Amino acid sequence: MREIRLEVAAFLDSAESHATDVVREQQAEIVQRFLTCAFEEVGKAPALLEGEDVEWILRERLPAHFARKDPLAAAAPAVLSAYLSDLEGRAMVLHAFEMRQALENSAAHFQRQVQDGGTSGAGVAPAPTLASRGTKVGRNDPCPCGSGRKFKKCCGRP
């Protein structure tokens, strides 16, 4: 994806990237994996991420992009912190504080996930198939959850 390559290149040219003691290729790989999660799995540009998005990426999605006991994971929090600093200097990041807090709060969990191989390789397991419990609900019928809204505006959202 073009946006990911441009973001990685912009970061690697920054002072924040040069200030870390991680090899450039490793920095590029870590940031690329993070940005892949942001763009493709969250559906947001990095400057538009919120704290919850960063926490979800670090706890649920990013560990799947690392092999079990991948030594690159140890450098990920420092590199992502440098990336966020660079991003704040290049763009208006509305939720910068929340993003930093999420990074700090989720870094240890992320590293444990990679060490344990909790979600590495396979990603998230598919949801179990639910058996039909009744008649089919139409799009414009009231939602069966009891919210009072139409099914298409409530539980029927894609």
Short mmCIF file of C-alpha atoms in Angstrom, two decimals:
data_model
loop_
_atom_site.label_atom_id
_atom_site.label_comp_id
_atom_site.label_asym_id
_atom_site.label_seq_id
_atom_site.Cartn_x
_atom_site.Cartn_y
_atom_site.Cartn_z
CA MET A 1 0.00 0.00 0.00
CA ARG A 2 1.40 3.34 -1.06
CA GLU A 3 0.41 5.23 2.11
CA ILE A 4 2.29 2.74 4.27
CA ARG A 5 5.47 3.02 2.21
CA LEU A 6 5.31 6.83 2.33
CA GLU A 7 4.74 6.88 6.09
CA VAL A 8 7.63 4.46 6.70
CA ALA A 9 9.95 6.51 4.47
CA ALA A 10 8.96 9.75 6.22
CA PHE A 11 9.66 8.20 9.60
CA LEU A 12 13.02 6.75 8.57
CA ASP A 13 14.13 10.23 7.44
CA SER A 14 13.16 11.81 10.77
CA ALA A 15 15.35 12.82 13.70
CA GLU A 16 13.30 10.53 15.96
CA SER A 17 14.24 7.53 13.84
CA HIS A 18 17.93 8.43 13.94
CA ALA A 19 17.77 8.88 17.73
CA THR A 20 16.78 5.25 18.38
CA ASP A 21 19.41 2.55 18.64
CA VAL A 22 17.41 0.11 16.48
CA VAL A 23 18.65 -0.76 12.99
CA ARG A 24 16.82 1.09 10.18
CA GLU A 25 15.54 -2.10 8.54
CA GLN A 26 14.07 -3.25 11.84
CA GLN A 27 12.48 0.15 12.42
CA ALA A 28 10.95 0.00 8.96
CA GLU A 29 9.59 -3.49 9.58
CA ILE A 30 8.02 -2.58 12.94
CA VAL A 31 6.40 0.62 11.66
CA GLN A 32 5.19 -1.13 8.52
CA ARG A 33 3.48 -3.83 10.58
CA PHE A 34 1.86 -1.22 12.83
CA LEU A 35 0.68 0.84 9.86
CA THR A 36 -0.72 -2.25 8.15
CA CYS A 37 -2.89 -2.79 11.22
CA ALA A 38 -3.93 0.87 11.28
CA PHE A 39 -4.81 1.24 7.61
CA GLU A 40 -6.13 -2.22 6.80
CA GLU A 41 -7.61 -3.52 10.04
CA VAL A 42 -8.74 -0.34 11.80
CA GLY A 43 -9.34 1.58 8.58
CA LYS A 44 -7.79 4.84 9.76
CA ALA A 45 -4.75 6.91 8.91
CA PRO A 46 -2.28 6.97 11.81
CA ALA A 47 -2.94 10.63 12.61
CA LEU A 48 -6.65 9.83 13.07
CA LEU A 49 -6.15 6.91 15.45
CA GLU A 50 -7.54 7.16 18.96
CA GLY A 51 -6.18 5.64 22.13
CA GLU A 52 -8.61 2.71 21.94
CA ASP A 53 -7.45 2.00 18.39
CA VAL A 54 -3.79 1.89 19.41
CA GLU A 55 -4.59 -0.29 22.39
CA TRP A 56 -6.61 -2.70 20.21
CA ILE A 57 -3.81 -2.86 17.64
CA LEU A 58 -1.15 -3.58 20.27
CA ARG A 59 -3.19 -6.09 22.25
CA GLU A 60 -5.14 -7.90 19.55
CA ARG A 61 -3.74 -7.39 16.07
CA LEU A 62 -0.04 -6.52 16.08
CA PRO A 63 1.11 -9.68 17.93
CA ALA A 64 -0.25 -11.70 15.00
CA HIS A 65 2.25 -9.93 12.74
CA PHE A 66 5.20 -11.28 14.75
CA ALA A 67 6.46 -14.84 15.03
CA ARG A 68 6.56 -16.46 18.46
CA LYS A 69 9.52 -15.10 20.49
CA ASP A 70 10.43 -12.73 17.64
CA PRO A 71 13.37 -10.63 18.92
CA LEU A 72 12.05 -7.70 16.87
CA ALA A 73 9.12 -7.39 19.30
CA ALA A 74 11.43 -6.17 22.08
CA ALA A 75 12.26 -3.05 20.07
CA ALA A 76 8.66 -2.37 18.98
CA PRO A 77 7.56 -0.10 21.89
CA ALA A 78 10.61 2.18 21.54
CA VAL A 79 10.26 2.37 17.76
CA LEU A 80 6.51 3.03 17.93
CA SER A 81 7.08 5.74 20.52
CA ALA A 82 9.60 7.39 18.19
CA TYR A 83 7.13 7.01 15.33
CA LEU A 84 4.37 8.73 17.34
CA SER A 85 6.75 11.58 18.19
CA ASP A 86 7.60 11.99 14.52
CA LEU A 87 3.93 11.82 13.54
CA GLU A 88 3.08 14.58 16.03
CA GLY A 89 5.73 16.77 14.41
CA ARG A 90 4.46 16.17 10.87
CA ALA A 91 0.70 16.13 11.31
CA MET A 92 -2.06 17.30 13.60
CA VAL A 93 -2.72 14.35 15.87
CA LEU A 94 -5.87 15.02 17.86
CA HIS A 95 -5.53 12.08 20.22
CA ALA A 96 -1.75 12.09 20.70
CA PHE A 97 -1.92 11.90 24.49
CA GLU A 98 -4.36 8.97 24.43
CA MET A 99 -2.24 7.20 21.81
CA ARG A 100 0.88 7.53 23.97
CA GLN A 101 -1.00 6.31 27.05
CA ALA A 102 -2.29 3.30 25.12
CA LEU A 103 1.23 2.52 23.90
CA GLU A 104 2.62 2.67 27.44
CA ASN A 105 -0.25 0.63 28.90
CA SER A 106 -0.21 -2.06 26.20
CA ALA A 107 3.51 -2.51 25.50
CA ALA A 108 4.07 -5.18 28.15
CA HIS A 109 0.95 -7.09 27.10
CA PHE A 110 2.08 -6.96 23.47
CA GLN A 111 5.50 -8.37 24.35
CA ARG A 112 3.95 -11.16 26.45
CA GLN A 113 1.64 -12.05 23.55
CA VAL A 114 4.59 -12.35 21.18
CA GLN A 115 6.68 -14.35 23.69
CA ASP A 116 3.81 -16.75 24.37
CA GLY A 117 2.78 -16.95 20.74
CA GLY A 118 -0.78 -16.11 21.77
CA THR A 119 -1.97 -14.85 18.39
CA SER A 120 1.08 -15.22 16.19
CA GLY A 121 0.67 -16.32 12.62
CA ALA A 122 -2.95 -17.33 12.51
CA GLY A 123 -4.56 -14.05 13.49
CA VAL A 124 -7.95 -14.16 15.16
CA ALA A 125 -9.81 -17.45 15.13
CA PRO A 126 -13.06 -17.38 13.15
CA ALA A 127 -16.20 -16.82 15.17
CA PRO A 128 -18.20 -19.96 15.85
CA THR A 129 -21.25 -20.48 13.69
CA LEU A 130 -24.45 -19.72 15.55
CA ALA A 131 -27.49 -21.92 15.16
CA SER A 132 -30.69 -20.22 14.06
CA ARG A 133 -32.91 -19.49 17.04
CA GLY A 134 -36.02 -18.29 15.28
CA THR A 135 -37.44 -16.62 12.25
CA LYS A 136 -35.42 -14.42 9.98
CA VAL A 137 -35.35 -10.74 10.90
CA GLY A 138 -35.92 -8.30 8.06
CA ARG A 139 -33.81 -5.16 7.65
CA ASN A 140 -36.65 -2.83 8.60
CA ASP A 141 -38.03 -4.97 11.45
CA PRO A 142 -37.40 -3.93 15.05
CA CYS A 143 -34.12 -5.28 16.33
CA PRO A 144 -34.53 -8.47 18.41
CA CYS A 145 -32.07 -7.14 21.02
CA GLY A 146 -34.80 -4.85 22.33
CA SER A 147 -33.14 -1.51 21.59
CA GLY A 148 -36.21 -0.22 19.75
CA ARG A 149 -34.19 0.65 16.66
CA LYS A 150 -34.49 -0.94 13.25
CA PHE A 151 -32.40 -4.07 12.77
CA LYS A 152 -30.38 -2.45 9.96
CA LYS A 153 -29.39 0.44 12.25
CA CYS A 154 -28.58 -1.75 15.25
CA CYS A 155 -27.33 -5.35 15.23
CA GLY A 156 -27.67 -5.72 11.47
CA ARG A 157 -24.90 -3.25 10.73
CA PRO A 158 -22.09 -4.74 8.64
#
